Amino acid sequence: MPGIVPHRHCIVCGKAIEPDQTFCSEECKKAWDKERKRQRNFTIFMFLMFLGLLFILMFSAPR
Ligand SMILES: [Zn+2]
């Protein structure tokens, strides 16, 4: 089918790239890694906050 070339889009900036690639450049790969790490840290932080809150609730509940 002419006109439709299999391709993907860079998941960071949306630029068209080769089907076997995920990023258009090393910069976008780095940006993605950074964002992923930030998100993971945030998830861990939220989980710890949740545990802490649960802990406080369990020990401050009226008997
Ligand atoms: Zn890109």
PDB file of C-alpha atoms and ligand atoms in Angstrom:
ATOM      1  CA  MET A   1       0.000   0.000   0.000  1.00  0.00           C
ATOM      2  CA  PRO A   2       1.755   3.163  -1.113  1.00  0.00           C
ATOM      3  CA  GLY A   3       1.698   6.151   1.169  1.00  0.00           C
ATOM      4  CA  ILE A   4       1.480   4.097   4.344  1.00  0.00           C
ATOM      5  CA  VAL A   5       4.962   3.366   5.555  1.00  0.00           C
ATOM      6  CA  PRO A   6       5.197   1.371   8.759  1.00  0.00           C
ATOM      7  CA  HIS A   7       6.614   3.653  11.398  1.00  0.00           C
ATOM      8  CA  ARG A   8       6.370   4.627  15.013  1.00  0.00           C
ATOM      9  CA  HIS A   9       6.483   7.879  16.862  1.00  0.00           C
ATOM     10  CA  CYS A  10       9.066   8.897  19.395  1.00  0.00           C
ATOM     11  CA  ILE A  11       7.323   8.444  22.748  1.00  0.00           C
ATOM     12  CA  VAL A  12       8.889  11.640  24.019  1.00  0.00           C
ATOM     13  CA  CYS A  13       8.453  14.210  21.244  1.00  0.00           C
ATOM     14  CA  GLY A  14       6.196  12.356  18.781  1.00  0.00           C
ATOM     15  CA  LYS A  15       8.565  12.513  15.812  1.00  0.00           C
ATOM     16  CA  ALA A  16       8.222   9.719  13.223  1.00  0.00           C
ATOM     17  CA  ILE A  17      10.935   7.079  13.665  1.00  0.00           C
ATOM     18  CA  GLU A  18      11.877   3.607  12.468  1.00  0.00           C
ATOM     19  CA  PRO A  19       9.488   0.811  13.576  1.00  0.00           C
ATOM     20  CA  ASP A  20      12.230  -0.869  15.600  1.00  0.00           C
ATOM     21  CA  GLN A  21      13.077   2.251  17.562  1.00  0.00           C
ATOM     22  CA  THR A  22      11.444   3.842  20.547  1.00  0.00           C
ATOM     23  CA  PHE A  23      13.149   7.230  20.581  1.00  0.00           C
ATOM     24  CA  CYS A  24      14.243   9.610  17.838  1.00  0.00           C
ATOM     25  CA  SER A  25      17.444  10.602  19.575  1.00  0.00           C
ATOM     26  CA  GLU A  26      19.714  10.006  22.528  1.00  0.00           C
ATOM     27  CA  GLU A  27      18.321  13.167  24.122  1.00  0.00           C
ATOM     28  CA  CYS A  28      14.777  11.824  24.058  1.00  0.00           C
ATOM     29  CA  LYS A  29      15.954   8.525  25.533  1.00  0.00           C
ATOM     30  CA  LYS A  30      17.635  10.392  28.365  1.00  0.00           C
ATOM     31  CA  ALA A  31      14.581  12.556  28.912  1.00  0.00           C
ATOM     32  CA  TRP A  32      12.413   9.440  29.124  1.00  0.00           C
ATOM     33  CA  ASP A  33      14.760   7.699  31.553  1.00  0.00           C
ATOM     34  CA  LYS A  34      14.752  10.777  33.735  1.00  0.00           C
ATOM     35  CA  GLU A  35      10.980  11.020  33.709  1.00  0.00           C
ATOM     36  CA  ARG A  36      10.616   7.301  34.451  1.00  0.00           C
ATOM     37  CA  LYS A  37      12.964   7.552  37.424  1.00  0.00           C
ATOM     38  CA  ARG A  38      11.086  10.587  38.709  1.00  0.00           C
ATOM     39  CA  GLN A  39       7.778   8.751  38.421  1.00  0.00           C
ATOM     40  CA  ARG A  40       9.161   5.680  40.171  1.00  0.00           C
ATOM     41  CA  ASN A  41      10.485   7.787  43.022  1.00  0.00           C
ATOM     42  CA  PHE A  42       7.112   9.486  43.311  1.00  0.00           C
ATOM     43  CA  THR A  43       5.328   6.120  43.411  1.00  0.00           C
ATOM     44  CA  ILE A  44       7.647   4.871  46.164  1.00  0.00           C
ATOM     45  CA  PHE A  45       7.139   8.110  48.069  1.00  0.00           C
ATOM     46  CA  MET A  46       3.334   7.812  47.846  1.00  0.00           C
ATOM     47  CA  PHE A  47       3.491   4.177  48.939  1.00  0.00           C
ATOM     48  CA  LEU A  48       5.582   5.083  51.993  1.00  0.00           C
ATOM     49  CA  MET A  49       3.206   7.937  52.812  1.00  0.00           C
ATOM     50  CA  PHE A  50       0.290   5.538  52.589  1.00  0.00           C
ATOM     51  CA  LEU A  51       2.016   3.030  54.875  1.00  0.00           C
ATOM     52  CA  GLY A  52       2.835   5.798  57.340  1.00  0.00           C
ATOM     53  CA  LEU A  53      -0.745   7.007  57.348  1.00  0.00           C
ATOM     54  CA  LEU A  54      -2.022   3.464  57.865  1.00  0.00           C
ATOM     55  CA  PHE A  55       0.438   3.041  60.715  1.00  0.00           C
ATOM     56  CA  ILE A  56      -0.714   6.275  62.383  1.00  0.00           C
ATOM     57  CA  LEU A  57      -4.382   5.355  61.942  1.00  0.00           C
ATOM     58  CA  MET A  58      -3.872   1.900  63.446  1.00  0.00           C
ATOM     59  CA  PHE A  59      -2.124   3.200  66.526  1.00  0.00           C
ATOM     60  CA  SER A  60      -4.275   6.249  67.099  1.00  0.00           C
ATOM     61  CA  ALA A  61      -7.610   4.498  66.740  1.00  0.00           C
ATOM     62  CA  PRO A  62      -9.750   4.765  69.872  1.00  0.00           C
ATOM     63  CA  ARG A  63     -10.086   1.509  71.750  1.00  0.00           C
TER      64      ARG A  63
HETATM   65 ZN    ZN B   1      12.074  12.432  20.246  1.00  0.00          ZN
END
